[in-house]
Amino acid sequence: MIRMLLRVLGHQHARPVRRTVALMTAAAVVEGLSYALLVPVLRALFDGDAAGARPWLIAFGAAVAVYAVLRYVSDLSGFRVGTTLLRGTYRRLGDHLARLPIGWYGPGRVGEVSLLAGRGVLRAMSVIAHVLAPYVSAAVTPLTIVAVLLAVNWQMGLAALLAAPVVAGIQLWTGRATAAADAERHHRDRQAADRVVEYLQAQPVLRASGRTVERFGLLDGSLRELQRASRRSMLSALPGILGLSLTVQAILTALLVLGTYLALGGAIGPAEVLTVLVLATRCADPLLSLGDIGGQLRGARADLAELDTLLRTPPLPEPREPVEPAGHDLEFDAVTFRHGDRTVIDDLSLTLPEGRRLAVVGPSGAGKSTLLQLLARFHDVAAGAIRVGGTDVRAVDTQALMARFAIVFQDVYLFDGTIEENVRLGRTDATEAEVRAAATAARLDEVIERLPDGWATAVGEGGALLSGGERQRVSIARALLKDAPIVLLDEVTSALDPVNEAAVHQGIERLMAGRTVVMAAHRLRTVRSADHIVFLDGGRVVEEGTHDELLRRGGRYAAFWDLSMASAE
Amino acid sequence: MSDTRPDSGTVAGLLRPHAGAFAALVLLQVIGALAGLAPLLAVAELGRALLSPGPVDRAHVWFVVLAGLAGLLVRLLFSAASSGIGHLLDGQVQLAFRRRLAAHLGRVPIGWFSRRSTGEPAKVVGEDVSAVHPFIAHTPGELVSAFVVPTASLVYLFTVDWRLTLITLIPVLLAVALVPLMTAPARQREQREFDAAMGRIAGSVVEFVQGIAVVKAFGGAGRTHRRFLTATDEFAGTFLRWARGLAPIAAGMQTALSPPFVLLVVLAGGTVLIAGGGLAPADLLPFLLLGLGLTAPVAALGHGFDDLRAARSAVGRIRDVLAVQPLPEPARPLTARGHRIELRDVRFGYDPGREVLRGIDLVLEPGTSTAIVGPSGSGKSTLVQLLPRFFDPTHGSITLGGVDLRELGSGQLYRTLSFVFQDVRLLRASVADNIALAVPEAGRDQVIRAARLADVHDRILRLPRGYDTVLDEEAGLSRGEAQRIAIARALLADTPVLVLDEATAFADPRTEQAIRHALATLRGDRTIVVIAHRLETIADADTVVLLDDGAIVERGTPAELLSRDGRFAAFWRSHRGDELR
């Protein structure tokens, strides 16, 4: 577990962690050893010799002082290391999340990652700050006491020593026995969290369908599953806790009986027996607490394992010696891409010279959006290559690659901030005038005029407080501000009413001017002006050519066009 | 779930049904803990017997040892039983809390959600309920061992020697003197900051993950990434301040309560008393054995504090959510006659001072279709969202079949209305369940018929497990396909009123056709309200309502409006020009 912890933390933290553990161990050993001084003290006192006890008592006092100092220092060190680790882990997590391919971000990830980043990281880190010290002390102090016992009376010391392998065995066994049930509970926990998020986000449609919680079995089912899994995980830990308790009490019993027997037989003095029994009860409490502490450690273990898995998920590989693409022409060279076991793009080849416009048309699910995403390297291809300016995108530094693209997505996601902040995302160092110009070009200015706080209007999580058309204009302004040589448009004008569409269209025209453009579209009006059109179905190019060529051919594109015109009239 | 007791919404009310089990748990814990004292008393008694001058009474010694063993056994059994009950109870209480919270969140106004990130209420249902765990599973046991055992010990020790008892209490007093420092206002403020910082992390990470595509497109140093890092840095800082503020006090307390220190004090006192001849050496033993237990209450306060405090803040947040006023349900719901919908002088604003709808009068007659058109931001979406009571109007009334929506049971409202929203939300459930969302009892053949009508049947058959495919898990659908599922949903619901936000433009031509087809199928006695974007839909409507800036500026049949040559006609022409360009 420590090894996994160190891996998650990164190796620069290994030394402070080891030093902290060493300090904690030292404090525990000093505590155990200090009890050795009780032997002469008690022997003298039980013999009624108070004066003889005094020097030993003073020595004991000195040992306690050393213990207190060591403990304070190790506590502080634990906190400090814990905080450094917390910060470091969050940083690593954040950087890693930003580098993972978009493809990794499936629908279930939001709940999973937020749970992990919230409670998970904290719980994993609090192992060091809170749990490690008691754990070390609960394991090391009794062991030291047993050594002291051995020195006082070997028979009773040996009896106490017998407990050590049993206790260690039980700890190990519990750790293993509970692993499966804990993992199960963890999994259910995550599932329930996803369901809760889904339930909350789907409130509009659920309500409109009359599905309040009573009739929404999915959520209730996952909550019940969670309860069942918690129960199973509790039951799986029970034998360990009981076994530990039983062992400790059995040894205590054995020492009591053995001590009584030895004392009655005269093999050992009463003072020795009583001292040993006092020391033995000192072992019992820490050992019993091992059960509880073990539970907390196991809780952290699951989080840690998850964190470890996440951090070990390979990000998109960065080139060791990045190449700067020359030019902005685009090329798909025998590209295949799979999502799970479904082939989304199937051996597709395409080229687009710099400054030209390519339109990708086809039924939904044909792979249009994926094609765009592959260009911006949201995923890596399974076979073939995608080249920008003649350079494989995998050989280009991610930042440099992204700098070449301005992307307008089908779903516009805005961040919970002001409109201005969302537009500025395009280029953070843009001047006031540039931001205003981009907004005007995207006809966002009319929207802003209508809003109560103008530029400073908050848009809500995901841009919820703006309409679809308004959100789209923000995203176009953002792309205009970015001023990148290649423009990717993913069904941009689709969500809009005619008024918005006309406005957005103007913005898009300005965005496209003089740039290399790839647009996925089904509103064929936008498509007509493209230099080249490909009709995609099942991840393959079925037809390609200019609008007029394709119409003349009378194939799939022509049928699509007719359908589209028919519904427009 | 249909709990009608007035207190069922409060935390105490939720706990009440479990009071019996809770009492049993505490009782078992008390017996177990007291029995645990037996072996310690046995050692003390053994000491007296062995150290007393003269021959040892062997029978007495063995009886004492046996009594100690019996005590150990009782303790083992009772503590185990109590802990078991505690954890089972804990599971039940958490389930009850979560159900209650979910049910409540299902009734608060939709507007409440749009003002906060989803992460917040999700955290309450998930983490905050989990934080109650120690409160139920551990606290009773801790409290018993913290108070019952020390009290019993104290009484016994006083009977042995009152002076040494007082000396033994010195470490406890030292530690108690430090307690106020732990609950000082500064500490409490740090705790609040700690909780707030934690909430910000949850919020920023949801945003970070959801917006990852944008973050990527605009470079890794995007805003959310920074925001996430800022939130985490803040949190780490708060955590360190919190820990630093607490560390010296905690260390002082822990040292005072640590076994070596307590033993030191007892031995020092004992040495003095024995030297003065006021204490029999054998009487020192009980103090060495039981004296450590006296520190338990303070130790528990210090140690259990974190958990308890966390549980308390969590319960506070749970209470806050439960305290949000749900949309009022009528005490005695009225029954609608027919499904004529009438809006009378309806005004509404999301924020006070900014009205989105400014006095809407509108009648939706059964068997008619109404197209609502207007520029974006004119209030079209808001208007239709008042129909399912996502919000209640701030002024005026909406009636269905002559009954105000607020007087109508929500069951009846949803049996009358169905919706196809612009943002299609599919659930992580089977395709069939998604289609049958509003009519879970529908048979498979009905589901298939609806899917066929919505022209999505073929696509569903191509999914890995057809209608049983779990969406998102096994397969995703494109936007247009999702839209068609939503149409199938509405077709299956088969309600007399259908409200459709015509985001047909979202879909491909095939989906557009499906929608047109569905609309044609649905006509008849149905009331149809469409937020219309397409000329064809508008032309087919019986009535067109042109909305601008929250008010109806023109209404009539499409032909009338065109001949009037006003705003609508201009709108129509601009649109037409667009289409033909």
mmCIF file of C-alpha atoms in Angstrom, chain A residues 96-360:
data_model
loop_
_atom_site.group_PDB
_atom_site.id
_atom_site.type_symbol
_atom_site.label_atom_id
_atom_site.label_comp_id
_atom_site.label_asym_id
_atom_site.label_seq_id
_atom_site.Cartn_x
_atom_site.Cartn_y
_atom_site.Cartn_z
ATOM 1 C CA HIS A 96 -3.242 14.491 -16.027
ATOM 2 C CA LEU A 97 -6.940 15.077 -16.609
ATOM 3 C CA ALA A 98 -6.064 17.834 -19.033
ATOM 4 C CA ARG A 99 -3.803 15.505 -20.982
ATOM 5 C CA LEU A 100 -6.131 12.522 -21.240
ATOM 6 C CA PRO A 101 -7.715 12.037 -24.659
ATOM 7 C CA ILE A 102 -11.245 13.381 -24.999
ATOM 8 C CA GLY A 103 -12.281 9.857 -25.865
ATOM 9 C CA TRP A 104 -11.612 8.894 -22.266
ATOM 10 C CA TYR A 105 -14.306 11.243 -21.045
ATOM 11 C CA GLY A 106 -17.312 8.989 -21.321
ATOM 12 C CA PRO A 107 -20.642 9.923 -19.787
ATOM 13 C CA GLY A 108 -19.950 8.231 -16.464
ATOM 14 C CA ARG A 109 -16.732 10.105 -15.899
ATOM 15 C CA VAL A 110 -18.128 13.281 -14.440
ATOM 16 C CA GLY A 111 -19.467 11.577 -11.328
ATOM 17 C CA GLU A 112 -16.480 9.333 -11.029
ATOM 18 C CA VAL A 113 -13.858 12.018 -11.325
ATOM 19 C CA SER A 114 -15.616 14.524 -9.112
ATOM 20 C CA LEU A 115 -16.026 11.935 -6.392
ATOM 21 C CA LEU A 116 -12.397 11.026 -6.675
ATOM 22 C CA ALA A 117 -11.172 14.593 -6.694
ATOM 23 C CA GLY A 118 -13.380 15.544 -3.796
ATOM 24 C CA ARG A 119 -13.530 12.876 -1.154
ATOM 25 C CA GLY A 120 -11.111 10.407 -2.699
ATOM 26 C CA VAL A 121 -7.964 12.502 -2.773
ATOM 27 C CA LEU A 122 -8.600 13.877 0.668
ATOM 28 C CA ARG A 123 -9.186 10.457 2.134
ATOM 29 C CA ALA A 124 -6.106 9.046 0.489
ATOM 30 C CA MET A 125 -3.989 11.912 1.796
ATOM 31 C CA SER A 126 -5.440 11.934 5.265
ATOM 32 C CA VAL A 127 -3.932 8.476 5.625
ATOM 33 C CA ILE A 128 -0.660 10.211 6.247
ATOM 34 C CA ALA A 129 -1.934 13.108 8.283
ATOM 35 C CA HIS A 130 -4.288 11.189 10.551
ATOM 36 C CA VAL A 131 -4.197 7.445 10.295
ATOM 37 C CA LEU A 132 -0.584 6.540 9.776
ATOM 38 C CA ALA A 133 0.632 7.750 13.173
ATOM 39 C CA PRO A 134 -1.951 5.790 15.209
ATOM 40 C CA TYR A 135 -1.366 2.785 12.988
ATOM 41 C CA VAL A 136 2.393 2.787 13.455
ATOM 42 C CA SER A 137 1.986 3.392 17.152
ATOM 43 C CA ALA A 138 -0.637 0.641 17.543
ATOM 44 C CA ALA A 139 1.610 -1.860 15.827
ATOM 45 C CA VAL A 140 5.044 -0.864 17.123
ATOM 46 C CA THR A 141 4.347 -0.024 20.778
ATOM 47 C CA PRO A 142 2.901 -3.462 21.668
ATOM 48 C CA LEU A 143 5.819 -5.146 19.954
ATOM 49 C CA THR A 144 8.285 -3.128 22.010
ATOM 50 C CA ILE A 145 6.314 -3.948 25.146
ATOM 51 C CA VAL A 146 6.515 -7.642 24.294
ATOM 52 C CA ALA A 147 10.296 -7.294 24.090
ATOM 53 C CA VAL A 148 10.247 -5.723 27.538
ATOM 54 C CA LEU A 149 8.072 -8.594 28.805
ATOM 55 C CA LEU A 150 10.534 -11.135 27.440
ATOM 56 C CA ALA A 151 13.262 -9.468 29.436
ATOM 57 C CA VAL A 152 11.195 -9.522 32.641
ATOM 58 C CA ASN A 153 9.864 -13.086 32.451
ATOM 59 C CA TRP A 154 10.546 -15.282 29.467
ATOM 60 C CA GLN A 155 7.528 -17.596 29.902
ATOM 61 C CA MET A 156 5.005 -14.777 29.943
ATOM 62 C CA GLY A 157 6.937 -12.850 27.313
ATOM 63 C CA LEU A 158 6.826 -15.859 25.029
ATOM 64 C CA ALA A 159 3.084 -16.253 25.568
ATOM 65 C CA ALA A 160 2.589 -12.615 24.582
ATOM 66 C CA LEU A 161 4.859 -13.010 21.584
ATOM 67 C CA LEU A 162 2.587 -15.751 20.265
ATOM 68 C CA ALA A 163 -0.027 -13.094 19.603
ATOM 69 C CA ALA A 164 2.206 -11.192 17.188
ATOM 70 C CA PRO A 165 2.027 -13.562 14.183
ATOM 71 C CA VAL A 166 -1.692 -14.156 14.775
ATOM 72 C CA VAL A 167 -2.477 -10.442 14.871
ATOM 73 C CA ALA A 168 -0.329 -9.795 11.815
ATOM 74 C CA GLY A 169 -1.981 -12.730 10.031
ATOM 75 C CA ILE A 170 -5.455 -11.467 10.817
ATOM 76 C CA GLN A 171 -4.585 -7.980 9.565
ATOM 77 C CA LEU A 172 -3.278 -9.387 6.310
ATOM 78 C CA TRP A 173 -6.202 -11.760 5.899
ATOM 79 C CA THR A 174 -8.783 -9.040 6.581
ATOM 80 C CA GLY A 175 -7.050 -6.816 4.082
ATOM 81 C CA ARG A 176 -7.390 -9.488 1.425
ATOM 82 C CA ALA A 177 -10.820 -10.750 2.410
ATOM 83 C CA THR A 178 -12.354 -7.298 2.303
ATOM 84 C CA ALA A 179 -10.694 -6.165 -0.900
ATOM 85 C CA ALA A 180 -13.396 -7.575 -3.180
ATOM 86 C CA ALA A 181 -16.338 -6.344 -1.117
ATOM 87 C CA ASP A 182 -14.724 -2.938 -0.678
ATOM 88 C CA ALA A 183 -14.101 -2.622 -4.381
ATOM 89 C CA GLU A 184 -17.706 -3.601 -4.990
ATOM 90 C CA ARG A 185 -18.949 -0.981 -2.580
ATOM 91 C CA HIS A 186 -16.708 1.589 -4.159
ATOM 92 C CA HIS A 187 -18.056 0.715 -7.552
ATOM 93 C CA ARG A 188 -21.656 1.012 -6.325
ATOM 94 C CA ASP A 189 -20.822 4.273 -4.685
ATOM 95 C CA ARG A 190 -19.657 5.635 -7.993
ATOM 96 C CA GLN A 191 -22.620 4.259 -9.839
ATOM 97 C CA ALA A 192 -24.994 5.830 -7.374
ATOM 98 C CA ALA A 193 -23.141 9.130 -7.711
ATOM 99 C CA ASP A 194 -23.558 8.973 -11.497
ATOM 100 C CA ARG A 195 -27.219 8.209 -11.112
ATOM 101 C CA VAL A 196 -27.705 11.125 -8.785
ATOM 102 C CA VAL A 197 -26.043 13.483 -11.242
ATOM 103 C CA GLU A 198 -28.124 12.027 -14.066
ATOM 104 C CA TYR A 199 -31.285 12.321 -12.008
ATOM 105 C CA LEU A 200 -30.561 15.955 -11.227
ATOM 106 C CA GLN A 201 -29.559 16.905 -14.747
ATOM 107 C CA ALA A 202 -32.516 15.103 -16.275
ATOM 108 C CA GLN A 203 -35.032 16.777 -13.981
ATOM 109 C CA PRO A 204 -36.816 18.606 -16.828
ATOM 110 C CA VAL A 205 -37.492 15.498 -18.868
ATOM 111 C CA LEU A 206 -38.178 13.333 -15.834
ATOM 112 C CA ARG A 207 -40.740 15.749 -14.499
ATOM 113 C CA ALA A 208 -42.381 16.223 -17.822
ATOM 114 C CA SER A 209 -42.706 12.450 -17.991
ATOM 115 C CA GLY A 210 -44.147 12.301 -14.501
ATOM 116 C CA ARG A 211 -41.162 10.337 -13.278
ATOM 117 C CA THR A 212 -40.453 11.642 -9.829
ATOM 118 C CA VAL A 213 -38.223 9.549 -7.629
ATOM 119 C CA GLU A 214 -40.994 7.144 -6.717
ATOM 120 C CA ARG A 215 -41.278 6.145 -10.309
ATOM 121 C CA PHE A 216 -37.635 6.490 -11.244
ATOM 122 C CA GLY A 217 -36.408 3.035 -10.333
ATOM 123 C CA LEU A 218 -32.936 3.515 -11.755
ATOM 124 C CA LEU A 219 -31.908 5.890 -9.012
ATOM 125 C CA ASP A 220 -33.643 4.010 -6.256
ATOM 126 C CA GLY A 221 -32.166 0.759 -7.510
ATOM 127 C CA SER A 222 -28.648 2.118 -7.419
ATOM 128 C CA LEU A 223 -29.199 3.565 -3.948
ATOM 129 C CA ARG A 224 -30.408 0.184 -2.736
ATOM 130 C CA GLU A 225 -27.493 -1.560 -4.406
ATOM 131 C CA LEU A 226 -25.198 0.816 -2.603
ATOM 132 C CA GLN A 227 -26.754 -0.072 0.725
ATOM 133 C CA ARG A 228 -26.426 -3.785 -0.021
ATOM 134 C CA ALA A 229 -22.830 -3.419 -1.076
ATOM 135 C CA SER A 230 -22.048 -1.453 2.098
ATOM 136 C CA ARG A 231 -23.580 -4.232 4.130
ATOM 137 C CA ARG A 232 -21.585 -6.875 2.317
ATOM 138 C CA SER A 233 -18.387 -4.933 2.768
ATOM 139 C CA MET A 234 -19.165 -4.534 6.479
ATOM 140 C CA LEU A 235 -19.862 -8.241 6.858
ATOM 141 C CA SER A 236 -16.652 -9.136 5.092
ATOM 142 C CA ALA A 237 -14.667 -7.054 7.585
ATOM 143 C CA LEU A 238 -16.496 -8.505 10.596
ATOM 144 C CA PRO A 239 -14.536 -11.801 10.937
ATOM 145 C CA GLY A 240 -11.318 -9.831 10.969
ATOM 146 C CA ILE A 241 -12.459 -7.426 13.651
ATOM 147 C CA LEU A 242 -13.894 -10.252 15.752
ATOM 148 C CA GLY A 243 -10.813 -12.391 15.206
ATOM 149 C CA LEU A 244 -8.545 -9.588 16.297
ATOM 150 C CA SER A 245 -10.609 -8.907 19.364
ATOM 151 C CA LEU A 246 -10.729 -12.631 20.159
ATOM 152 C CA THR A 247 -6.965 -13.044 19.784
ATOM 153 C CA VAL A 248 -6.090 -10.079 21.942
ATOM 154 C CA GLN A 249 -8.498 -11.165 24.650
ATOM 155 C CA ALA A 250 -7.337 -14.771 24.461
ATOM 156 C CA ILE A 251 -3.737 -13.720 24.997
ATOM 157 C CA LEU A 252 -4.766 -11.469 27.847
ATOM 158 C CA THR A 253 -6.611 -14.418 29.373
ATOM 159 C CA ALA A 254 -3.662 -16.718 28.856
ATOM 160 C CA LEU A 255 -1.326 -14.243 30.544
ATOM 161 C CA LEU A 256 -3.721 -13.857 33.449
ATOM 162 C CA VAL A 257 -4.017 -17.616 33.944
ATOM 163 C CA LEU A 258 -0.318 -18.294 33.359
ATOM 164 C CA GLY A 259 0.725 -15.470 35.667
ATOM 165 C CA THR A 260 -1.604 -16.670 38.414
ATOM 166 C CA TYR A 261 -0.312 -20.210 38.019
ATOM 167 C CA LEU A 262 3.327 -19.155 38.100
ATOM 168 C CA ALA A 263 2.790 -16.849 41.081
ATOM 169 C CA LEU A 264 0.891 -19.466 43.045
ATOM 170 C CA GLY A 265 3.688 -21.946 42.320
ATOM 171 C CA GLY A 266 6.182 -19.389 43.509
ATOM 172 C CA ALA A 267 8.122 -19.420 40.248
ATOM 173 C CA ILE A 268 7.777 -15.655 39.970
ATOM 174 C CA GLY A 269 7.388 -12.895 42.485
ATOM 175 C CA PRO A 270 3.999 -11.163 42.894
ATOM 176 C CA ALA A 271 5.521 -7.823 41.892
ATOM 177 C CA GLU A 272 6.791 -9.244 38.597
ATOM 178 C CA VAL A 273 3.461 -10.901 37.780
ATOM 179 C CA LEU A 274 1.521 -7.727 38.450
ATOM 180 C CA THR A 275 3.956 -5.601 36.464
ATOM 181 C CA VAL A 276 3.684 -7.967 33.528
ATOM 182 C CA LEU A 277 -0.119 -7.863 33.705
ATOM 183 C CA VAL A 278 -0.149 -4.056 33.838
ATOM 184 C CA LEU A 279 2.107 -3.965 30.787
ATOM 185 C CA ALA A 280 0.005 -6.599 29.013
ATOM 186 C CA THR A 281 -3.165 -4.521 29.390
ATOM 187 C CA ARG A 282 -1.134 -1.661 27.859
ATOM 188 C CA CYS A 283 -0.761 -3.810 24.733
ATOM 189 C CA ALA A 284 -4.430 -4.677 24.470
ATOM 190 C CA ASP A 285 -5.932 -1.263 23.678
ATOM 191 C CA PRO A 286 -3.623 -0.343 20.809
ATOM 192 C CA LEU A 287 -4.000 -3.804 19.309
ATOM 193 C CA LEU A 288 -7.793 -3.607 19.464
ATOM 194 C CA SER A 289 -7.703 -0.225 17.780
ATOM 195 C CA LEU A 290 -5.852 -1.835 14.878
ATOM 196 C CA GLY A 291 -9.232 -3.106 13.670
ATOM 197 C CA ASP A 292 -10.704 0.374 13.373
ATOM 198 C CA ILE A 293 -7.586 1.934 11.940
ATOM 199 C CA GLY A 294 -7.297 -0.937 9.489
ATOM 200 C CA GLY A 295 -10.823 -0.123 8.288
ATOM 201 C CA GLN A 296 -9.886 3.483 7.649
ATOM 202 C CA LEU A 297 -6.752 2.440 5.847
ATOM 203 C CA ARG A 298 -8.754 0.078 3.683
ATOM 204 C CA GLY A 299 -11.149 2.886 2.808
ATOM 205 C CA ALA A 300 -8.195 4.936 1.672
ATOM 206 C CA ARG A 301 -6.780 1.968 -0.177
ATOM 207 C CA ALA A 302 -9.716 1.848 -2.562
ATOM 208 C CA ASP A 303 -9.422 5.571 -3.288
ATOM 209 C CA LEU A 304 -5.720 5.265 -3.713
ATOM 210 C CA ALA A 305 -6.096 2.373 -6.136
ATOM 211 C CA GLU A 306 -8.538 4.405 -8.181
ATOM 212 C CA LEU A 307 -6.283 7.406 -8.168
ATOM 213 C CA ASP A 308 -3.426 5.160 -9.184
ATOM 214 C CA THR A 309 -5.428 3.709 -12.077
ATOM 215 C CA LEU A 310 -6.438 7.158 -13.244
ATOM 216 C CA LEU A 311 -2.920 8.519 -13.093
ATOM 217 C CA ARG A 312 -1.657 5.495 -14.954
ATOM 218 C CA THR A 313 -4.178 5.848 -17.766
ATOM 219 C CA PRO A 314 -1.899 6.802 -20.615
ATOM 220 C CA PRO A 315 -2.445 10.344 -21.898
ATOM 221 C CA LEU A 316 -2.046 11.052 -25.583
ATOM 222 C CA PRO A 317 1.662 10.508 -26.156
ATOM 223 C CA GLU A 318 3.577 13.737 -26.691
ATOM 224 C CA PRO A 319 6.272 13.698 -29.374
ATOM 225 C CA ARG A 320 9.790 13.764 -27.992
ATOM 226 C CA GLU A 321 11.008 16.106 -30.710
ATOM 227 C CA PRO A 322 7.944 18.026 -31.853
ATOM 228 C CA VAL A 323 7.790 19.091 -35.492
ATOM 229 C CA GLU A 324 6.222 22.361 -36.574
ATOM 230 C CA PRO A 325 3.872 21.700 -39.515
ATOM 231 C CA ALA A 326 4.565 23.664 -42.664
ATOM 232 C CA GLY A 327 1.317 25.030 -44.009
ATOM 233 C CA HIS A 328 -2.272 24.231 -43.231
ATOM 234 C CA ASP A 329 -3.318 21.618 -45.749
ATOM 235 C CA LEU A 330 -5.015 18.546 -44.293
ATOM 236 C CA GLU A 331 -4.699 14.889 -45.133
ATOM 237 C CA PHE A 332 -6.363 11.690 -43.962
ATOM 238 C CA ASP A 333 -4.235 8.751 -45.009
ATOM 239 C CA ALA A 334 -6.033 5.395 -44.769
ATOM 240 C CA VAL A 335 -7.423 6.324 -41.346
ATOM 241 C CA THR A 336 -9.258 3.812 -39.206
ATOM 242 C CA PHE A 337 -10.665 4.672 -35.805
ATOM 243 C CA ARG A 338 -12.543 2.451 -33.404
ATOM 244 C CA HIS A 339 -14.629 3.341 -30.418
ATOM 245 C CA GLY A 340 -14.712 0.231 -28.279
ATOM 246 C CA ASP A 341 -15.283 -2.504 -30.821
ATOM 247 C CA ARG A 342 -17.282 -0.313 -33.172
ATOM 248 C CA THR A 343 -15.414 0.966 -36.203
ATOM 249 C CA VAL A 344 -16.351 4.618 -36.541
ATOM 250 C CA ILE A 345 -13.976 5.607 -39.324
ATOM 251 C CA ASP A 346 -13.101 2.860 -41.746
ATOM 252 C CA ASP A 347 -9.987 3.170 -43.911
ATOM 253 C CA LEU A 348 -10.712 6.712 -44.977
ATOM 254 C CA SER A 349 -8.449 8.826 -47.187
ATOM 255 C CA LEU A 350 -8.959 12.483 -48.012
ATOM 256 C CA THR A 351 -6.902 15.561 -48.775
ATOM 257 C CA LEU A 352 -7.736 19.221 -48.475
ATOM 258 C CA PRO A 353 -5.411 21.937 -49.812
ATOM 259 C CA GLU A 354 -4.732 25.011 -47.719
ATOM 260 C CA GLY A 355 -7.425 27.672 -47.818
ATOM 261 C CA ARG A 356 -10.138 25.392 -49.203
ATOM 262 C CA ARG A 357 -13.422 24.335 -47.697
ATOM 263 C CA LEU A 358 -14.418 20.746 -47.146
ATOM 264 C CA ALA A 359 -17.967 19.784 -46.196
ATOM 265 C CA VAL A 360 -18.708 16.438 -44.615
#
